[in-house]
PDB file of C-alpha atoms in Angstrom:
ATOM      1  CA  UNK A 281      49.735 133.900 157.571  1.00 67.00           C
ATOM      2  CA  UNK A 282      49.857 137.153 155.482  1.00 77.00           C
ATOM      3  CA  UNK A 283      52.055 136.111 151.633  1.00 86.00           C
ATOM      4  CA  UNK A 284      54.999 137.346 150.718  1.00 92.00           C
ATOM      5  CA  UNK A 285      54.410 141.194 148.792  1.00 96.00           C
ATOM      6  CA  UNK A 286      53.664 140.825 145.017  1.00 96.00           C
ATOM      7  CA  UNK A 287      55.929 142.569 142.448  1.00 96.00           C
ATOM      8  CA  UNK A 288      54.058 145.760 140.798  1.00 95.00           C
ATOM      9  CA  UNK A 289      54.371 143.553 137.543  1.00 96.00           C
ATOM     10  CA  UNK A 290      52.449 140.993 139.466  1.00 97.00           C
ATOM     11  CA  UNK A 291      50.123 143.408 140.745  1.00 97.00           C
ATOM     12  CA  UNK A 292      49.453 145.167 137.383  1.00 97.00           C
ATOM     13  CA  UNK A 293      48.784 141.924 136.022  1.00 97.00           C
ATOM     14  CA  UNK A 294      46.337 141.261 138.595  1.00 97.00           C
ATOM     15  CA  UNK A 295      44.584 144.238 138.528  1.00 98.00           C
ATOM     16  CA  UNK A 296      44.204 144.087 134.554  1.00 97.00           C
ATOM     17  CA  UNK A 297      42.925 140.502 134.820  1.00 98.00           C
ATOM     18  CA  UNK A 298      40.047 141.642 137.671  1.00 98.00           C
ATOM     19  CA  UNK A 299      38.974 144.831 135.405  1.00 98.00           C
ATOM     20  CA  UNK A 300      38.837 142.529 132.286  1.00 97.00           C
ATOM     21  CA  UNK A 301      36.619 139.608 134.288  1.00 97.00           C
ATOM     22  CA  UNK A 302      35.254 141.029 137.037  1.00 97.00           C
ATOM     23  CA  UNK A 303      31.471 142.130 136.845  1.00 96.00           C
ATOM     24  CA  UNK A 304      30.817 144.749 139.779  1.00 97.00           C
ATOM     25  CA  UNK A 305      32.590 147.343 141.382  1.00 98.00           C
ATOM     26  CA  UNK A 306      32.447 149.852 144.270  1.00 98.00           C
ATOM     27  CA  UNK A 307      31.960 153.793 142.876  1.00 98.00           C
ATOM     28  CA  UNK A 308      32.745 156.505 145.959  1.00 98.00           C
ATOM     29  CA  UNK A 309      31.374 159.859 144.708  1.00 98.00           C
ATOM     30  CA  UNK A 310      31.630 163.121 146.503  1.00 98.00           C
ATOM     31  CA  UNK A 311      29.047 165.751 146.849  1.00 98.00           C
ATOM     32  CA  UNK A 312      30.188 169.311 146.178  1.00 98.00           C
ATOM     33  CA  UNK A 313      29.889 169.853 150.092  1.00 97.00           C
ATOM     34  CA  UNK A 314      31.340 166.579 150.928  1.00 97.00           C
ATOM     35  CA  UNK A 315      28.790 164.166 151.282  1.00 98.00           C
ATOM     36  CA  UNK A 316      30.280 161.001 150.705  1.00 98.00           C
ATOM     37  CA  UNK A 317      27.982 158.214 148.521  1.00 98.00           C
ATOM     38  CA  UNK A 318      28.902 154.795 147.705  1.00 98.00           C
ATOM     39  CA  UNK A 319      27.173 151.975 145.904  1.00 98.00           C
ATOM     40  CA  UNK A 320      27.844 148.585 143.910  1.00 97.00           C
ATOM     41  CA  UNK A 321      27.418 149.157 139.790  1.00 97.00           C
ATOM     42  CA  UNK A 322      28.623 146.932 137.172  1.00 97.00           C
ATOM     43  CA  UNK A 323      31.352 147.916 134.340  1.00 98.00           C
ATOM     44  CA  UNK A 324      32.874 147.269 131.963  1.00 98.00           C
ATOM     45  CA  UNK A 325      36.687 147.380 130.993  1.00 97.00           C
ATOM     46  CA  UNK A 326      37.473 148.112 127.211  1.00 96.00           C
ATOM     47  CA  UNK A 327      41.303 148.559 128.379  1.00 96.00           C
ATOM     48  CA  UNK A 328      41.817 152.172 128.541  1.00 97.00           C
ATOM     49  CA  UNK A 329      38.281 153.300 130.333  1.00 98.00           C
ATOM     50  CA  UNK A 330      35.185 151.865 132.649  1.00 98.00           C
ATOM     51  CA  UNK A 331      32.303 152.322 131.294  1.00 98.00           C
ATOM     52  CA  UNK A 332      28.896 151.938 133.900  1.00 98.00           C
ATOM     53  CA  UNK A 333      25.631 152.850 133.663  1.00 98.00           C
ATOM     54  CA  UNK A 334      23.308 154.603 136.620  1.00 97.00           C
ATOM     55  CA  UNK A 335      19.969 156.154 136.767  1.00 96.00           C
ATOM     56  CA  UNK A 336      19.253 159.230 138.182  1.00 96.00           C
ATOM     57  CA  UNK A 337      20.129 159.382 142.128  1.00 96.00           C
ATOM     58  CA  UNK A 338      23.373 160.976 144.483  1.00 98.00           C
ATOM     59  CA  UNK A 339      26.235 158.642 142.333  1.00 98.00           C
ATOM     60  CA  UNK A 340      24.617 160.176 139.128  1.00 98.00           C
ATOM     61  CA  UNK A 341      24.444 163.645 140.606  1.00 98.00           C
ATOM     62  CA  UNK A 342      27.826 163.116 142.370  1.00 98.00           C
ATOM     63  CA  UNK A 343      29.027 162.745 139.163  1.00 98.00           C
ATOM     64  CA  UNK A 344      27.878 165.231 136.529  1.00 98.00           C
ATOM     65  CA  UNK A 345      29.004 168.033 139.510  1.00 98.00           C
ATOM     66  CA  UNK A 346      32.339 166.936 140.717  1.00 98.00           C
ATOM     67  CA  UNK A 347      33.824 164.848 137.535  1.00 98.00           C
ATOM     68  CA  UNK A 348      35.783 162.598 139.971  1.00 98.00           C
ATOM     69  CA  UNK A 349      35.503 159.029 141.120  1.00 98.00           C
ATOM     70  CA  UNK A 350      37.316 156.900 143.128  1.00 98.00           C
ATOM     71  CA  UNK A 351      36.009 153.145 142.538  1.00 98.00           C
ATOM     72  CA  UNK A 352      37.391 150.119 144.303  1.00 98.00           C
ATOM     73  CA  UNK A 353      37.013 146.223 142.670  1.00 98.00           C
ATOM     74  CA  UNK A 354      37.697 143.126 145.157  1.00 96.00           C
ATOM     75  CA  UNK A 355      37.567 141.291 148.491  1.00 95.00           C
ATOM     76  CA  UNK A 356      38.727 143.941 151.678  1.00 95.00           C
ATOM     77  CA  UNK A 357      42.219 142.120 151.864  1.00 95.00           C
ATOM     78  CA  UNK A 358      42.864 142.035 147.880  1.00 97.00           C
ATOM     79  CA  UNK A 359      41.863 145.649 146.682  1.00 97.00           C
ATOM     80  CA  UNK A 360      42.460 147.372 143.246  1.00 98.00           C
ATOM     81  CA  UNK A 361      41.457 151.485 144.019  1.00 98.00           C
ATOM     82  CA  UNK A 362      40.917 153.693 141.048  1.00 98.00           C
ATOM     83  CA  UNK A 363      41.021 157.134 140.986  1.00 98.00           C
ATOM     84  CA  UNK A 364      39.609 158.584 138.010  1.00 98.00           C
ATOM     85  CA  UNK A 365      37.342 161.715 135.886  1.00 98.00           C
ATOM     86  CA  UNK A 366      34.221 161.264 134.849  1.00 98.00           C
ATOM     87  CA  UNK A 367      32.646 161.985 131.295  1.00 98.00           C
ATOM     88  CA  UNK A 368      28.845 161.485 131.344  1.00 98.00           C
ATOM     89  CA  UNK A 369      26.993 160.316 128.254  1.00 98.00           C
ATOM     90  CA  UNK A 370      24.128 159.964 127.156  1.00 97.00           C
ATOM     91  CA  UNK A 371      22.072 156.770 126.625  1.00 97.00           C
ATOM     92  CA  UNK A 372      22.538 157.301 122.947  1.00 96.00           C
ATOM     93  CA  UNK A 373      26.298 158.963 122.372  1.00 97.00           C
ATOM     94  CA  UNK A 374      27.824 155.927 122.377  1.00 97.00           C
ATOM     95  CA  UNK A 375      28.868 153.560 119.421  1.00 97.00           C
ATOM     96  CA  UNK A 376      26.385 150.641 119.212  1.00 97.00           C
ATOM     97  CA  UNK A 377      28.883 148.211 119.959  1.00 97.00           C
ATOM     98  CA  UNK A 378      30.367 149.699 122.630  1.00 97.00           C
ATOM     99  CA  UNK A 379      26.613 149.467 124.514  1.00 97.00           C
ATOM    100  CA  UNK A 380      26.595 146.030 123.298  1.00 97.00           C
ATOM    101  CA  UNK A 381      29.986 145.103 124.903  1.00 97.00           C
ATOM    102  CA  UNK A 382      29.098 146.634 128.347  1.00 98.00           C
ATOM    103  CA  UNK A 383      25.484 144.859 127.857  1.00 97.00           C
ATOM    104  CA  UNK A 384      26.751 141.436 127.179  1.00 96.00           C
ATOM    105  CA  UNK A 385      29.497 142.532 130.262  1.00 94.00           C
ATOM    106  CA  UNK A 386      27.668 143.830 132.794  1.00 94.00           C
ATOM    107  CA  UNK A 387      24.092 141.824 132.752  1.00 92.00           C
ATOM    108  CA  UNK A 388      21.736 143.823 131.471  1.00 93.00           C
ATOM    109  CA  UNK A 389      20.805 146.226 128.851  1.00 97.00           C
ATOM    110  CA  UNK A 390      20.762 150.446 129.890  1.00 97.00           C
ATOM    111  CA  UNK A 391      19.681 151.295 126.059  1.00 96.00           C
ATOM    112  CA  UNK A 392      16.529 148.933 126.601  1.00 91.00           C
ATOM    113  CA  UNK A 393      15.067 150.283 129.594  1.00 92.00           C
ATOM    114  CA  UNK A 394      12.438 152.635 130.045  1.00 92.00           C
ATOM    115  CA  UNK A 395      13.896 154.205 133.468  1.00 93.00           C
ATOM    116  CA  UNK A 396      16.288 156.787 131.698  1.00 95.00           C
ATOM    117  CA  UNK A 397      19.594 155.925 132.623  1.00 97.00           C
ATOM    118  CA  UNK A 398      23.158 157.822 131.295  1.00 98.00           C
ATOM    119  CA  UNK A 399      26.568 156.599 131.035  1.00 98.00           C
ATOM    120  CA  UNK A 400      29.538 157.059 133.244  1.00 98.00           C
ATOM    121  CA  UNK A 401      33.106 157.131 131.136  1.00 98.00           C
ATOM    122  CA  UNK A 402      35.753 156.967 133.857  1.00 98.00           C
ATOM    123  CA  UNK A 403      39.251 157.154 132.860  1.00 98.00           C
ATOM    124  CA  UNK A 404      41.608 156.071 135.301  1.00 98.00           C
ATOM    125  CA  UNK A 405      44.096 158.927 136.884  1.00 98.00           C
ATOM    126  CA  UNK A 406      45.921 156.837 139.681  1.00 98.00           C
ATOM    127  CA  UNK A 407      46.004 152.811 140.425  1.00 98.00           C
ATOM    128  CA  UNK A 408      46.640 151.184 143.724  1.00 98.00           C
ATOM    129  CA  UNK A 409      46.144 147.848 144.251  1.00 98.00           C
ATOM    130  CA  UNK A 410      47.304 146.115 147.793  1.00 97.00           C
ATOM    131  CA  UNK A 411      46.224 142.839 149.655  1.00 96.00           C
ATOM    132  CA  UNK A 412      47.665 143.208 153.759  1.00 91.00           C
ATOM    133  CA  UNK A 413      49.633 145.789 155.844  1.00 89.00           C
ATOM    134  CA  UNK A 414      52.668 144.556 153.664  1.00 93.00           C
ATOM    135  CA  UNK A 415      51.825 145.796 150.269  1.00 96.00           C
ATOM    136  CA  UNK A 416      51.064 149.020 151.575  1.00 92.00           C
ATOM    137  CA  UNK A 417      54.126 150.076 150.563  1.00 93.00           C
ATOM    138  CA  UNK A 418      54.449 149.633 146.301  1.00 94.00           C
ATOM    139  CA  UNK A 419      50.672 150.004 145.894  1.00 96.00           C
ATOM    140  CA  UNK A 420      50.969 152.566 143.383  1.00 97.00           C
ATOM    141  CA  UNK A 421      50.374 151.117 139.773  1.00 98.00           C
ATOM    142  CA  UNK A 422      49.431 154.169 137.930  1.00 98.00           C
ATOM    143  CA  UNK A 423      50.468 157.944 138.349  1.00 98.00           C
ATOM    144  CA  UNK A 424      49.002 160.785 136.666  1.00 98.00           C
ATOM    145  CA  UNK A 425      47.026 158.431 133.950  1.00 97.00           C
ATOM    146  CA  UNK A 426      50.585 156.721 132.853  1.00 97.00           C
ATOM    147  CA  UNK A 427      51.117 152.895 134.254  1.00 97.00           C
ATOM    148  CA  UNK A 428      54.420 152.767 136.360  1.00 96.00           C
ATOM    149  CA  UNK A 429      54.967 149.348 135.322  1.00 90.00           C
TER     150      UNK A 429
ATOM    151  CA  UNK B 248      18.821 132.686 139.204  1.00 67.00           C
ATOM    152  CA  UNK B 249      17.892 135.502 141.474  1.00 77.00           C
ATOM    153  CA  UNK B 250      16.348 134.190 145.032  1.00 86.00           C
ATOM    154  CA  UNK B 251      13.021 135.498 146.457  1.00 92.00           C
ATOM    155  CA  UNK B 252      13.457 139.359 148.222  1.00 96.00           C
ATOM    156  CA  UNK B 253      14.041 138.883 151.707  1.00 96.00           C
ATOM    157  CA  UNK B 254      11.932 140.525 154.315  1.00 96.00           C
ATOM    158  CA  UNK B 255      12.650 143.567 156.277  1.00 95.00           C
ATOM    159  CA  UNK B 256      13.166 141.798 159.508  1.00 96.00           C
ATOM    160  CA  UNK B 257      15.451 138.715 157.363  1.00 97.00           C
ATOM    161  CA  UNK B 258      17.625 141.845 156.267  1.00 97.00           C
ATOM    162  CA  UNK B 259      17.513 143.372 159.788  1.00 97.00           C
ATOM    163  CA  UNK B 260      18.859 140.110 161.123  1.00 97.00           C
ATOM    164  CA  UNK B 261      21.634 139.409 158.380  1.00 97.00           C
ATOM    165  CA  UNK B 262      22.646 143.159 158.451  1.00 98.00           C
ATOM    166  CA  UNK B 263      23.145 142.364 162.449  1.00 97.00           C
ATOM    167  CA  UNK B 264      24.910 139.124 161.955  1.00 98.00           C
ATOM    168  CA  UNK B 265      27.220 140.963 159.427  1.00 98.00           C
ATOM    169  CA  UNK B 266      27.799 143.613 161.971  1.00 98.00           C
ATOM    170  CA  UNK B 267      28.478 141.156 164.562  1.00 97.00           C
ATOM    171  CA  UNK B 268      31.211 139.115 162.940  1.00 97.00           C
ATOM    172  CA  UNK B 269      32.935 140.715 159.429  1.00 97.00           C
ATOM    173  CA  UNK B 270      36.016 141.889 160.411  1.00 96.00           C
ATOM    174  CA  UNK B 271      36.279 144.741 157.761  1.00 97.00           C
ATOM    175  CA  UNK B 272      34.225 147.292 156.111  1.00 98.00           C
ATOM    176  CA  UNK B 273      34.432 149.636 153.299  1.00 98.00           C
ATOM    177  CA  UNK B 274      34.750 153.761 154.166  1.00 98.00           C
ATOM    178  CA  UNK B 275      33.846 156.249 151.887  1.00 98.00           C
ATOM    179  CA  UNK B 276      34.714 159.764 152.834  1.00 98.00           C
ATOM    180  CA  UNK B 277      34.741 162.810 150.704  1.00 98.00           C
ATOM    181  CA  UNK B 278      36.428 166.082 151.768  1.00 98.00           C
ATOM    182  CA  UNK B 279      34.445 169.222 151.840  1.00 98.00           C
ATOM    183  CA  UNK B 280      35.001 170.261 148.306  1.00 97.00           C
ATOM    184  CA  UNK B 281      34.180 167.103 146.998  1.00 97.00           C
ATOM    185  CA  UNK B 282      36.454 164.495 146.094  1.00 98.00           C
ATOM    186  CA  UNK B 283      35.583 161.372 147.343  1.00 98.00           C
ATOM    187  CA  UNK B 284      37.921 158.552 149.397  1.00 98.00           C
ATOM    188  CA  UNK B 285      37.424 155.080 149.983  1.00 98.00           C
ATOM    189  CA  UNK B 286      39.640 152.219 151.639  1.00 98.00           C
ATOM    190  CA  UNK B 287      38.646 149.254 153.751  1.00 97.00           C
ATOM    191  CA  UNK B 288      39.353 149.264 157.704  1.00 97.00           C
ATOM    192  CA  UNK B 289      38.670 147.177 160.176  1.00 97.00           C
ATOM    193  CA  UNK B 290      36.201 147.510 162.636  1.00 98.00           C
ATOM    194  CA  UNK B 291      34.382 146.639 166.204  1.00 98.00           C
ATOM    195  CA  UNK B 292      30.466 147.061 166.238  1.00 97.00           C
ATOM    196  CA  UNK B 293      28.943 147.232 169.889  1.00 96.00           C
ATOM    197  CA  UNK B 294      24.909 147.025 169.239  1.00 96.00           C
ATOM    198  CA  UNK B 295      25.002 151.040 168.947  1.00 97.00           C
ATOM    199  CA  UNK B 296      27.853 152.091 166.915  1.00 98.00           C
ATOM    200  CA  UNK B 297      31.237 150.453 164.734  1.00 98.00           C
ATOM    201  CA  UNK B 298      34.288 151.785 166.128  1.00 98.00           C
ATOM    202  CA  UNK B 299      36.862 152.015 163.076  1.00 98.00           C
ATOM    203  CA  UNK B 300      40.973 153.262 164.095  1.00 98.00           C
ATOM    204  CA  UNK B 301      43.031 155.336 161.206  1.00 97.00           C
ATOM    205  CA  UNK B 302      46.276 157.279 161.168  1.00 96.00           C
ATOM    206  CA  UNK B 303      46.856 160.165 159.358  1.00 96.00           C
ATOM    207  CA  UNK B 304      45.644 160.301 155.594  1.00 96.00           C
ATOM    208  CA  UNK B 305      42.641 161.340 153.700  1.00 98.00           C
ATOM    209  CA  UNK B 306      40.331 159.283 155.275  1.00 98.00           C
ATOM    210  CA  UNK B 307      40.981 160.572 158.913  1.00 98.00           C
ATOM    211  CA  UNK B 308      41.087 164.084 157.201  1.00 98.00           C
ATOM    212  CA  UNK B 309      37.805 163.527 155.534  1.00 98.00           C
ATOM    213  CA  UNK B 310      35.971 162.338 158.434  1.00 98.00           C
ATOM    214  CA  UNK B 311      37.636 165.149 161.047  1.00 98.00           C
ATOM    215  CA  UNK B 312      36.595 167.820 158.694  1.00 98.00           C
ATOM    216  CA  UNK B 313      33.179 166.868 157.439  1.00 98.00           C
ATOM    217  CA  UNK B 314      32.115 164.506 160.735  1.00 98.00           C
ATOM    218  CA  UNK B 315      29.912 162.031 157.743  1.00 98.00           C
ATOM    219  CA  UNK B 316      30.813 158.816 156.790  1.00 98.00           C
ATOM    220  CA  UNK B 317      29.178 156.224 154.396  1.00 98.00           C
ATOM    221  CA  UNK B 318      29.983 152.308 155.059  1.00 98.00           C
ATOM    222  CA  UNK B 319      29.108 149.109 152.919  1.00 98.00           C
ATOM    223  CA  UNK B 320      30.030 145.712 154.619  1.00 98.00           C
ATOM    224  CA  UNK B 321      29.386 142.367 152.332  1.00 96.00           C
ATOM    225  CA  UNK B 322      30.040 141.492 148.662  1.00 95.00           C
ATOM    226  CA  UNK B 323      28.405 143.674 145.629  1.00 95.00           C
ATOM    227  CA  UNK B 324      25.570 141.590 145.946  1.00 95.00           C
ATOM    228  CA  UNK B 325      24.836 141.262 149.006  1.00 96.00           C
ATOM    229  CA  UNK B 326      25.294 144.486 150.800  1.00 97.00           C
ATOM    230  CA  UNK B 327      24.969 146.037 153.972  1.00 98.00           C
ATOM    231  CA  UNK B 328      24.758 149.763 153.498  1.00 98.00           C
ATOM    232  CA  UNK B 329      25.473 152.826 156.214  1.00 98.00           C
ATOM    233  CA  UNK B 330      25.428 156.523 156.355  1.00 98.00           C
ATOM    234  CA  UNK B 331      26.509 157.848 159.705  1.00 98.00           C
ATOM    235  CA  UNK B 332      27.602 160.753 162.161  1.00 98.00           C
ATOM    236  CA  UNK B 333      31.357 160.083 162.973  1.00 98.00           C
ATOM    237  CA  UNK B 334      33.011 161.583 166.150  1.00 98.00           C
ATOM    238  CA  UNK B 335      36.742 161.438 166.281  1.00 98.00           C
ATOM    239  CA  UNK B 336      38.437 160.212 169.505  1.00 98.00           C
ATOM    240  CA  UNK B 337      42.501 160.335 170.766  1.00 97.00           C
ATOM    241  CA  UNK B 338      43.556 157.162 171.068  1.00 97.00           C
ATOM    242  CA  UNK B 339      43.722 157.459 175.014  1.00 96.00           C
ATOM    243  CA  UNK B 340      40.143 158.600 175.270  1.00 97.00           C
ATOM    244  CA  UNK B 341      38.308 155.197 175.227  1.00 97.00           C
ATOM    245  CA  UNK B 342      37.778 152.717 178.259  1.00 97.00           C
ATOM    246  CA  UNK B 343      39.853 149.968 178.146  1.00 97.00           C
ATOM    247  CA  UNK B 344      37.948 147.323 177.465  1.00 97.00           C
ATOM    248  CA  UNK B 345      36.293 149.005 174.416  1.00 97.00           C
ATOM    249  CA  UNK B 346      39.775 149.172 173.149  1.00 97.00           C
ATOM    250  CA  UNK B 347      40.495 145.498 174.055  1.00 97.00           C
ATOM    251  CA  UNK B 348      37.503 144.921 172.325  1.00 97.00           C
ATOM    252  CA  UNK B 349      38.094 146.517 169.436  1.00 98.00           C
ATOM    253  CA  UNK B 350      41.713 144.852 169.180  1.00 97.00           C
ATOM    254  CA  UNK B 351      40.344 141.575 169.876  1.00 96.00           C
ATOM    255  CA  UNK B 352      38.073 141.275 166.635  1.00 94.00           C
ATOM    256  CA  UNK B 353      40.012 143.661 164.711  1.00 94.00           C
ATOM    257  CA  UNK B 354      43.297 141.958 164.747  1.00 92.00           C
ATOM    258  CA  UNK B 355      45.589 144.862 165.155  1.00 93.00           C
ATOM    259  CA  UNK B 356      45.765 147.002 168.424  1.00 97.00           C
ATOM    260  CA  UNK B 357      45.940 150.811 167.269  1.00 97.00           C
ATOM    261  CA  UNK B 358      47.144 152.212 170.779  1.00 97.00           C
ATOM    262  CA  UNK B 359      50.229 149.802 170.608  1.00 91.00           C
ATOM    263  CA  UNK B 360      51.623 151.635 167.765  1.00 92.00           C
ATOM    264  CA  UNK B 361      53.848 153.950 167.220  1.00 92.00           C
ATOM    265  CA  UNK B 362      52.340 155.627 163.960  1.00 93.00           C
ATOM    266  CA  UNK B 363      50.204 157.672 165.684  1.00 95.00           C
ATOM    267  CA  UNK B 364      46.465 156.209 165.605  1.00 97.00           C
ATOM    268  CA  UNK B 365      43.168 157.651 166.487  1.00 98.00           C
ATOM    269  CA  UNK B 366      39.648 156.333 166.676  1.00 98.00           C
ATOM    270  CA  UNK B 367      36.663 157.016 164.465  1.00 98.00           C
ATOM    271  CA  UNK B 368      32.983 156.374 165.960  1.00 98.00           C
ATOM    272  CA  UNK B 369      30.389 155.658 163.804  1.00 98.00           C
ATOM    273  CA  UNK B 370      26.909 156.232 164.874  1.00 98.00           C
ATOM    274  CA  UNK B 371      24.271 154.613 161.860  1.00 98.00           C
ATOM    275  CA  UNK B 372      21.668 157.264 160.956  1.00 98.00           C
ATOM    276  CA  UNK B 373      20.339 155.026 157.770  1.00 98.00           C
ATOM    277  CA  UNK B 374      21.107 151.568 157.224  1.00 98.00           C
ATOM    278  CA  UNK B 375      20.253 150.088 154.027  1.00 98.00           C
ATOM    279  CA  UNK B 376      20.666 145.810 153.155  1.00 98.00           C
ATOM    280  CA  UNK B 377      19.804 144.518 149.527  1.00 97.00           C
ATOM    281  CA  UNK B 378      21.138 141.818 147.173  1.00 96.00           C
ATOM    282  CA  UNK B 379      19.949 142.090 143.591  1.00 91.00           C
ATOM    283  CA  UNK B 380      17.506 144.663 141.800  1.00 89.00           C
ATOM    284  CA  UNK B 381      14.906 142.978 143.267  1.00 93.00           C
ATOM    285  CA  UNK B 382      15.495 144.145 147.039  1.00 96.00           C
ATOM    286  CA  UNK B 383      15.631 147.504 146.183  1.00 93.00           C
ATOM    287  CA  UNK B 384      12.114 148.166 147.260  1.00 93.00           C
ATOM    288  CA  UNK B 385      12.117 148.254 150.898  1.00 94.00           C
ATOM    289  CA  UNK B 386      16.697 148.394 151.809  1.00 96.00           C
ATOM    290  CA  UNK B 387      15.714 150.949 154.398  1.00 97.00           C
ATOM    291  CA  UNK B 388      16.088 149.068 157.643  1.00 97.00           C
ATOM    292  CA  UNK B 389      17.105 152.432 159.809  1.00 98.00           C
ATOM    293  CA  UNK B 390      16.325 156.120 159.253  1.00 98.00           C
ATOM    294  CA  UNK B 391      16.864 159.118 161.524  1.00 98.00           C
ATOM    295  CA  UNK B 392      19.275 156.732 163.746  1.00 97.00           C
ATOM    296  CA  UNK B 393      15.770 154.167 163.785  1.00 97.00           C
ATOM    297  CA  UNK B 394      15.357 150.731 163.343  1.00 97.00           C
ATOM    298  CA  UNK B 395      12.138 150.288 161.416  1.00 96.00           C
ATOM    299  CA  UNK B 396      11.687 146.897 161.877  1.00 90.00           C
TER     300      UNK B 396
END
């Protein structure tokens, strides 16, 4: 039996809770001629932007030549979607402890490895977050970078 | 602890199993200029190809225009992995019982609606399985539309 809708308060709450403890995430990236790519990467949350880490490959590539992302965190039938732009960094532009935070996060270490990797600033644009057919409608958490909620 | 790497014929037969009974899927699209979209959908797989069902939206606008579509089934760690050729079909244009079918394990019935539905076949060109860093040697299980195990 499919639960009653959740409140967007309950929702955002939710959704911050999974970007705060949750470890992986899906990350859809677009070539510039529409080549859809998707793979699992972990992040991390520091409340305003995820932060992930990828070597070189299409979701890098993706990436650096579109600026866009749209990642997705969660079971099939209890999504968060993210829509978001994409800074890329390098290995070493970041504040120490902000690649310590997304190291003790995520699993493993990006600074320490010899494959060269970069990072992958995402700031979120829009929020959805649904579970069945019934929360289609309300999914909408965040508009044009700004929380509705 | 991270377990052993499976073999290509293990993966083959988990992928297949996976294929055979999840009931949804993850579908990331991008449109031509490059912004990618991703939502899960249900699904029907018949040995040969997964038969998905959308209404109107970016996903269904996605596939129609750029006829490529790339598919993960199972958790972040433990995924199933699929680029593939999509053909889109009216909602009247399949037999039957592949529609039965499809309604049957998906758990909605597209042509008994009255938002206007229509269906997205997916045939698998590469299909990919792996579960930690360690299986990423040897995820290709298809290429060129080929098992190679």
């Amino acid at each position: 039996m499919t639960a009653a809708p959740r409140s967007a308060a309950e929702r955002r709450r939710d959704t911050e809770h999974r970007l705060a403890h949750d470890v992986d995430l899906w990350v859809a990236s677009a070539s510039p001629d529409g080549v859809p790519h998707l793979v699992p990467l972990s992040f991390d949350w520091d409340g305003e932007t995820l932060l992930m880490a990828t070597t070189e490959g299409p979701t890098a590539r993706n990436l650096g030549a579109t600026g866009v992302v749209r990642l997705a965190l969660g079971p099939t039938r209890d999504v968060t979607v993210i829509d978001g732009d994409v800074e890329v960094l390098e290995i070493d532009a970041l504040p120490r402890e902000r690649g310590d935070r997304f190291a003790a996060s995520a699993g493993f270490d990006p600074r320490a490895l010899t494959t060269p990797y970069r990072w992958f600033r995402v700031t979120p644009r829009r929020v959805q977050a649904w579970r069945e057919e019934n929360e289609l409608s309300g999914r909408d958490l965040m508009r044009d970078g700004r929380w509705l909620v």
